[in-house]
Amino acid sequence: MLRGDYKPLGALLAWGALVVAFGLCWSLASLLIFDSRHKGSWGDLHTELEAMRKEQADAITT
């Protein structure tokens, strides 16, 4: 890489954007699958997701 040559930087930024986009799409797909398999009201789903989030946050902090 020569001084002032930023072509490799563009490729690295593009790969970073692709990795972030892949992660977002993967999480959206998993949430859609989880939500579609849920039986019950939206309130029950919200309560269940909040409990799961709290359990995972507690597991990370301990």
CSV table of C-alpha atoms in Angstrom, one decimal:
chain,number,residue,atom,x,y,z
A,1,MET,CA,0.0,0.0,0.0
A,2,LEU,CA,1.5,3.3,-1.1
A,3,ARG,CA,1.2,6.5,0.8
A,4,GLY,CA,-2.1,8.1,-0.2
A,5,ASP,CA,-3.5,4.9,-1.7
A,6,TYR,CA,-6.9,4.3,-0.1
A,7,LYS,CA,-8.2,1.6,-2.3
A,8,PRO,CA,-7.6,-1.2,0.3
A,9,LEU,CA,-9.4,0.9,2.9
A,10,GLY,CA,-12.5,1.0,0.8
A,11,ALA,CA,-12.4,-2.8,0.5
A,12,LEU,CA,-12.1,-3.2,4.2
A,13,LEU,CA,-15.0,-0.8,4.9
A,14,ALA,CA,-17.1,-2.7,2.4
A,15,TRP,CA,-16.3,-6.0,4.1
A,16,GLY,CA,-17.2,-4.5,7.5
A,17,ALA,CA,-20.5,-3.2,6.1
A,18,LEU,CA,-21.3,-6.6,4.7
A,19,VAL,CA,-20.5,-8.3,8.0
A,20,VAL,CA,-22.8,-5.8,9.9
A,21,ALA,CA,-25.6,-6.3,7.3
A,22,PHE,CA,-25.3,-10.1,7.6
A,23,GLY,CA,-25.6,-9.9,11.4
A,24,LEU,CA,-28.6,-7.6,11.2
A,25,CYS,CA,-30.3,-9.8,8.6
A,26,TRP,CA,-29.6,-13.0,10.6
A,27,SER,CA,-31.0,-11.5,13.8
A,28,LEU,CA,-34.1,-10.2,12.0
A,29,ALA,CA,-34.7,-13.6,10.5
A,30,SER,CA,-34.3,-15.4,13.8
A,31,LEU,CA,-36.7,-12.9,15.5
A,32,LEU,CA,-39.3,-13.5,12.7
A,33,ILE,CA,-39.0,-17.3,13.1
A,34,PHE,CA,-39.3,-17.0,16.9
A,35,ASP,CA,-42.3,-14.7,16.7
A,36,SER,CA,-44.1,-16.8,14.0
A,37,ARG,CA,-43.8,-19.9,16.2
A,38,HIS,CA,-45.2,-18.1,19.3
A,39,LYS,CA,-48.7,-19.1,20.3
A,40,GLY,CA,-50.6,-16.5,22.4
A,41,SER,CA,-51.1,-12.8,22.6
A,42,TRP,CA,-48.7,-10.1,21.8
A,43,GLY,CA,-48.5,-9.2,25.5
A,44,ASP,CA,-47.4,-12.7,26.4
A,45,LEU,CA,-44.7,-12.5,23.7
A,46,HIS,CA,-43.5,-9.2,25.0
A,47,THR,CA,-43.3,-10.5,28.5
A,48,GLU,CA,-41.5,-13.6,27.4
A,49,LEU,CA,-39.0,-11.7,25.4
A,50,GLU,CA,-38.4,-9.3,28.3
A,51,ALA,CA,-37.7,-12.2,30.7
A,52,MET,CA,-35.3,-13.8,28.2
A,53,ARG,CA,-33.5,-10.5,27.7
A,54,LYS,CA,-33.2,-10.0,31.5
A,55,GLU,CA,-31.9,-13.5,32.0
A,56,GLN,CA,-29.3,-13.0,29.3
A,57,ALA,CA,-28.2,-9.7,30.7
A,58,ASP,CA,-27.8,-11.2,34.1
A,59,ALA,CA,-25.8,-14.1,32.7
A,60,ILE,CA,-23.4,-11.7,31.0
A,61,THR,CA,-22.9,-9.5,34.1
A,62,THR,CA,-22.2,-12.4,36.4
